[in-house]
Amino acid sequence: SMLGRAAFLHQHGYNVLLFDFQSYGKSQGAFSTLGMVESEDILAAISFIHSLPDTMDSKIGVLGLSMGATAAVLAASRSADIVALVAESCPEDATRVQADVPNEASRDADQQLVQEVYGVDITQARPIDDVGKLAGHTAIFFINGDADNITPLPGMQALYQAAAAPK
């Protein structure tokens, strides 16, 4: 689903690394962790890029869509290596996205299952708590449509307000 975006960036002179998060595409894994473990996948990809002679000193930008945007914000909040971030249709709180977690019972069950399998608390998958930590090292660009019923525009506006400059 990211091939078009990657082709656009490559055509404009950027090196691009595409990968599948754990549990997506052909990658191994049991299920999504709403960005928690996936943010570690981003950090591992950055380590890989920095391990190659041709890209070891490269500046890193990350483009994430929906859960990928959540993972990107979480990763950027823990890594000064990410100097630019595009967050497209990023939820304020990944555990409150109705399409993924329809009610409190589902949220509680998901939280318990992910805790048992991966040892992470998915209730921490809240970009709204982390965008402010990007100040001074990561420029962020928000994209959201006003007709998006999965990640409504008011959520993106709240993220924008919580983020520090540059944005």
PDB file of C-alpha atoms in Angstrom:
ATOM      1  CA  SER A   1       0.000   0.000   0.000  1.00  0.00           C
ATOM      2  CA  MET A   2       3.001   2.313   0.350  1.00  0.00           C
ATOM      3  CA  LEU A   3       4.519   1.659  -3.086  1.00  0.00           C
ATOM      4  CA  GLY A   4       3.070   4.801  -4.678  1.00  0.00           C
ATOM      5  CA  ARG A   5       4.407   7.019  -1.918  1.00  0.00           C
ATOM      6  CA  ALA A   6       7.810   5.288  -2.053  1.00  0.00           C
ATOM      7  CA  ALA A   7       8.015   5.640  -5.839  1.00  0.00           C
ATOM      8  CA  PHE A   8       7.216   9.357  -5.567  1.00  0.00           C
ATOM      9  CA  LEU A   9       9.969   9.885  -2.988  1.00  0.00           C
ATOM     10  CA  HIS A  10      12.493   7.837  -4.965  1.00  0.00           C
ATOM     11  CA  GLN A  11      11.717   9.783  -8.144  1.00  0.00           C
ATOM     12  CA  HIS A  12      12.570  12.951  -6.206  1.00  0.00           C
ATOM     13  CA  GLY A  13      15.994  11.697  -5.150  1.00  0.00           C
ATOM     14  CA  TYR A  14      15.338  10.061  -1.788  1.00  0.00           C
ATOM     15  CA  ASN A  15      16.592   6.627  -0.773  1.00  0.00           C
ATOM     16  CA  VAL A  16      13.620   4.585   0.396  1.00  0.00           C
ATOM     17  CA  LEU A  17      13.385   1.518   2.614  1.00  0.00           C
ATOM     18  CA  LEU A  18      10.072  -0.322   2.640  1.00  0.00           C
ATOM     19  CA  PHE A  19       9.431  -3.111   5.121  1.00  0.00           C
ATOM     20  CA  ASP A  20       6.503  -4.972   6.635  1.00  0.00           C
ATOM     21  CA  PHE A  21       5.837  -4.503  10.315  1.00  0.00           C
ATOM     22  CA  GLN A  22       5.684  -7.655  12.401  1.00  0.00           C
ATOM     23  CA  SER A  23       2.359  -9.437  11.743  1.00  0.00           C
ATOM     24  CA  TYR A  24       1.855  -7.574   8.445  1.00  0.00           C
ATOM     25  CA  GLY A  25       2.467  -8.704   4.893  1.00  0.00           C
ATOM     26  CA  LYS A  26       4.758 -11.718   4.933  1.00  0.00           C
ATOM     27  CA  SER A  27       6.381 -10.898   8.281  1.00  0.00           C
ATOM     28  CA  GLN A  28       6.027 -13.209  11.233  1.00  0.00           C
ATOM     29  CA  GLY A  29       3.949 -12.279  14.234  1.00  0.00           C
ATOM     30  CA  ALA A  30       0.647 -12.960  15.902  1.00  0.00           C
ATOM     31  CA  PHE A  31      -1.180  -9.625  15.596  1.00  0.00           C
ATOM     32  CA  SER A  32      -0.914  -5.843  15.667  1.00  0.00           C
ATOM     33  CA  THR A  33       0.170  -4.082  18.827  1.00  0.00           C
ATOM     34  CA  LEU A  34      -1.329  -0.773  17.627  1.00  0.00           C
ATOM     35  CA  GLY A  35       2.110   0.757  17.112  1.00  0.00           C
ATOM     36  CA  MET A  36       3.951  -0.328  20.259  1.00  0.00           C
ATOM     37  CA  VAL A  37       6.083  -3.211  18.897  1.00  0.00           C
ATOM     38  CA  GLU A  38       5.861  -1.721  15.417  1.00  0.00           C
ATOM     39  CA  SER A  39       7.723   1.371  16.666  1.00  0.00           C
ATOM     40  CA  GLU A  40      10.591  -0.966  17.566  1.00  0.00           C
ATOM     41  CA  ASP A  41      10.500  -2.246  13.962  1.00  0.00           C
ATOM     42  CA  ILE A  42      11.096   1.340  12.794  1.00  0.00           C
ATOM     43  CA  LEU A  43      14.031   1.721  15.171  1.00  0.00           C
ATOM     44  CA  ALA A  44      15.462  -1.596  13.904  1.00  0.00           C
ATOM     45  CA  ALA A  45      15.114  -0.354  10.305  1.00  0.00           C
ATOM     46  CA  ILE A  46      17.036   2.795  11.237  1.00  0.00           C
ATOM     47  CA  SER A  47      19.789   0.676  12.796  1.00  0.00           C
ATOM     48  CA  PHE A  48      19.927  -1.335   9.574  1.00  0.00           C
ATOM     49  CA  ILE A  49      20.230   1.825   7.460  1.00  0.00           C
ATOM     50  CA  HIS A  50      23.000   3.154   9.688  1.00  0.00           C
ATOM     51  CA  SER A  51      24.865  -0.167   9.431  1.00  0.00           C
ATOM     52  CA  LEU A  52      25.341   0.185   5.667  1.00  0.00           C
ATOM     53  CA  PRO A  53      28.397   2.087   4.396  1.00  0.00           C
ATOM     54  CA  ASP A  54      26.424   4.110   1.826  1.00  0.00           C
ATOM     55  CA  THR A  55      23.718   5.228   4.252  1.00  0.00           C
ATOM     56  CA  MET A  56      25.384   5.190   7.668  1.00  0.00           C
ATOM     57  CA  ASP A  57      25.343   9.005   7.898  1.00  0.00           C
ATOM     58  CA  SER A  58      21.981   9.527   6.205  1.00  0.00           C
ATOM     59  CA  LYS A  59      19.317  11.747   7.670  1.00  0.00           C
ATOM     60  CA  ILE A  60      16.179   9.736   8.382  1.00  0.00           C
ATOM     61  CA  GLY A  61      12.606  10.656   7.536  1.00  0.00           C
ATOM     62  CA  VAL A  62       9.680   8.374   8.305  1.00  0.00           C
ATOM     63  CA  LEU A  63       6.293   8.313   6.615  1.00  0.00           C
ATOM     64  CA  GLY A  64       3.532   6.450   8.435  1.00  0.00           C
ATOM     65  CA  LEU A  65      -0.134   5.901   7.675  1.00  0.00           C
ATOM     66  CA  SER A  66      -2.687   5.216  10.427  1.00  0.00           C
ATOM     67  CA  MET A  67      -1.144   2.608  12.774  1.00  0.00           C
ATOM     68  CA  GLY A  68       2.147   3.200  10.946  1.00  0.00           C
ATOM     69  CA  ALA A  69       1.840   6.878  11.845  1.00  0.00           C
ATOM     70  CA  THR A  70       1.294   5.921  15.494  1.00  0.00           C
ATOM     71  CA  ALA A  71       4.400   3.719  15.356  1.00  0.00           C
ATOM     72  CA  ALA A  72       6.363   6.518  13.678  1.00  0.00           C
ATOM     73  CA  VAL A  73       5.447   9.088  16.347  1.00  0.00           C
ATOM     74  CA  LEU A  74       6.327   6.614  19.122  1.00  0.00           C
ATOM     75  CA  ALA A  75       9.659   5.777  17.443  1.00  0.00           C
ATOM     76  CA  ALA A  76      10.526   9.438  16.849  1.00  0.00           C
ATOM     77  CA  SER A  77       9.847  10.211  20.504  1.00  0.00           C
ATOM     78  CA  ARG A  78      12.579   7.705  21.415  1.00  0.00           C
ATOM     79  CA  SER A  79      15.101   8.460  18.659  1.00  0.00           C
ATOM     80  CA  ALA A  80      16.870  11.657  17.682  1.00  0.00           C
ATOM     81  CA  ASP A  81      17.797   9.896  14.411  1.00  0.00           C
ATOM     82  CA  ILE A  82      14.372  10.689  12.921  1.00  0.00           C
ATOM     83  CA  VAL A  83      14.674  14.279  11.678  1.00  0.00           C
ATOM     84  CA  ALA A  84      11.430  14.393   9.665  1.00  0.00           C
ATOM     85  CA  LEU A  85       8.095  12.643  10.080  1.00  0.00           C
ATOM     86  CA  VAL A  86       4.971  12.533   7.935  1.00  0.00           C
ATOM     87  CA  ALA A  87       1.978  11.355   9.984  1.00  0.00           C
ATOM     88  CA  GLU A  88      -0.978  10.538   7.748  1.00  0.00           C
ATOM     89  CA  SER A  89      -4.322   9.749   9.386  1.00  0.00           C
ATOM     90  CA  CYS A  90      -2.670   9.332  12.772  1.00  0.00           C
ATOM     91  CA  PRO A  91      -5.041   8.690  15.690  1.00  0.00           C
ATOM     92  CA  GLU A  92      -4.669  10.548  18.975  1.00  0.00           C
ATOM     93  CA  ASP A  93      -5.021   7.239  20.810  1.00  0.00           C
ATOM     94  CA  ALA A  94      -4.679   4.020  18.802  1.00  0.00           C
ATOM     95  CA  THR A  95      -6.800   2.071  21.294  1.00  0.00           C
ATOM     96  CA  ARG A  96      -9.753   4.373  20.597  1.00  0.00           C
ATOM     97  CA  VAL A  97      -9.949   3.764  16.825  1.00  0.00           C
ATOM     98  CA  GLN A  98     -13.423   2.279  16.399  1.00  0.00           C
ATOM     99  CA  ALA A  99     -12.466   0.238  13.330  1.00  0.00           C
ATOM    100  CA  ASP A 100      -9.754  -1.574  15.338  1.00  0.00           C
ATOM    101  CA  VAL A 101     -11.084  -1.522  18.895  1.00  0.00           C
ATOM    102  CA  PRO A 102     -14.888  -1.189  18.793  1.00  0.00           C
ATOM    103  CA  ASN A 103     -15.620  -1.065  22.546  1.00  0.00           C
ATOM    104  CA  GLU A 104     -14.147  -1.146  26.065  1.00  0.00           C
ATOM    105  CA  ALA A 105     -14.468  -4.942  26.347  1.00  0.00           C
ATOM    106  CA  SER A 106     -12.431  -5.350  23.164  1.00  0.00           C
ATOM    107  CA  ARG A 107      -9.897  -2.786  24.391  1.00  0.00           C
ATOM    108  CA  ASP A 108      -9.456  -4.612  27.698  1.00  0.00           C
ATOM    109  CA  ALA A 109      -9.168  -8.013  25.985  1.00  0.00           C
ATOM    110  CA  ASP A 110      -6.662  -6.657  23.453  1.00  0.00           C
ATOM    111  CA  GLN A 111      -4.628  -5.033  26.217  1.00  0.00           C
ATOM    112  CA  GLN A 112      -4.444  -8.284  28.180  1.00  0.00           C
ATOM    113  CA  LEU A 113      -3.593 -10.426  25.131  1.00  0.00           C
ATOM    114  CA  VAL A 114      -0.853  -8.086  23.859  1.00  0.00           C
ATOM    115  CA  GLN A 115       0.574  -7.825  27.379  1.00  0.00           C
ATOM    116  CA  GLU A 116       0.741 -11.637  27.640  1.00  0.00           C
ATOM    117  CA  VAL A 117       2.209 -12.224  24.164  1.00  0.00           C
ATOM    118  CA  TYR A 118       4.474  -9.180  23.653  1.00  0.00           C
ATOM    119  CA  GLY A 119       4.887  -7.762  27.149  1.00  0.00           C
ATOM    120  CA  VAL A 120       3.771  -4.272  26.122  1.00  0.00           C
ATOM    121  CA  ASP A 121       0.873  -2.102  27.231  1.00  0.00           C
ATOM    122  CA  ILE A 122      -1.079  -1.000  24.155  1.00  0.00           C
ATOM    123  CA  THR A 123      -2.779   1.741  26.161  1.00  0.00           C
ATOM    124  CA  GLN A 124       0.536   3.588  25.752  1.00  0.00           C
ATOM    125  CA  ALA A 125      -0.061   3.783  21.966  1.00  0.00           C
ATOM    126  CA  ARG A 126      -1.136   7.401  22.292  1.00  0.00           C
ATOM    127  CA  PRO A 127       0.588   9.743  19.834  1.00  0.00           C
ATOM    128  CA  ILE A 128      -1.088  12.675  21.592  1.00  0.00           C
ATOM    129  CA  ASP A 129       1.235  12.000  24.566  1.00  0.00           C
ATOM    130  CA  ASP A 130       4.392  11.854  22.426  1.00  0.00           C
ATOM    131  CA  VAL A 131       4.218  14.483  19.667  1.00  0.00           C
ATOM    132  CA  GLY A 132       5.389  17.183  22.066  1.00  0.00           C
ATOM    133  CA  LYS A 133       8.608  15.190  22.668  1.00  0.00           C
ATOM    134  CA  LEU A 134       9.676  15.700  19.033  1.00  0.00           C
ATOM    135  CA  ALA A 135      10.547  19.368  19.536  1.00  0.00           C
ATOM    136  CA  GLY A 136      14.048  20.280  18.542  1.00  0.00           C
ATOM    137  CA  HIS A 137      14.885  17.099  16.645  1.00  0.00           C
ATOM    138  CA  THR A 138      11.974  16.031  14.429  1.00  0.00           C
ATOM    139  CA  ALA A 139       9.966  18.181  12.024  1.00  0.00           C
ATOM    140  CA  ILE A 140       6.445  16.785  11.690  1.00  0.00           C
ATOM    141  CA  PHE A 141       3.940  17.116   8.859  1.00  0.00           C
ATOM    142  CA  PHE A 142       0.347  16.064   9.549  1.00  0.00           C
ATOM    143  CA  ILE A 143      -2.021  14.863   6.817  1.00  0.00           C
ATOM    144  CA  ASN A 144      -5.693  14.092   7.390  1.00  0.00           C
ATOM    145  CA  GLY A 145      -8.886  14.359   5.389  1.00  0.00           C
ATOM    146  CA  ASP A 146     -11.998  16.058   6.682  1.00  0.00           C
ATOM    147  CA  ALA A 147     -14.112  13.089   5.541  1.00  0.00           C
ATOM    148  CA  ASP A 148     -11.947  10.479   7.312  1.00  0.00           C
ATOM    149  CA  ASN A 149     -14.318   8.535   9.564  1.00  0.00           C
ATOM    150  CA  ILE A 150     -11.604   6.235  10.995  1.00  0.00           C
ATOM    151  CA  THR A 151      -9.248   8.969  12.212  1.00  0.00           C
ATOM    152  CA  PRO A 152     -11.457  12.075  12.232  1.00  0.00           C
ATOM    153  CA  LEU A 153      -9.993  15.521  11.576  1.00  0.00           C
ATOM    154  CA  PRO A 154     -10.501  16.831  15.155  1.00  0.00           C
ATOM    155  CA  GLY A 155      -8.024  14.185  16.357  1.00  0.00           C
ATOM    156  CA  MET A 156      -5.402  15.388  13.907  1.00  0.00           C
ATOM    157  CA  GLN A 157      -6.055  18.969  14.955  1.00  0.00           C
ATOM    158  CA  ALA A 158      -5.481  17.958  18.592  1.00  0.00           C
ATOM    159  CA  LEU A 159      -2.196  16.290  17.586  1.00  0.00           C
ATOM    160  CA  TYR A 160      -1.160  19.425  15.722  1.00  0.00           C
ATOM    161  CA  GLN A 161      -1.900  21.574  18.771  1.00  0.00           C
ATOM    162  CA  ALA A 162       0.056  19.199  21.050  1.00  0.00           C
ATOM    163  CA  ALA A 163       3.090  19.168  18.757  1.00  0.00           C
ATOM    164  CA  ALA A 164       5.828  21.712  19.162  1.00  0.00           C
ATOM    165  CA  ALA A 165       7.519  23.427  16.213  1.00  0.00           C
ATOM    166  CA  PRO A 166       8.598  22.698  13.584  1.00  0.00           C
ATOM    167  CA  LYS A 167       5.307  21.351  12.313  1.00  0.00           C
TER     168      LYS A 167
END
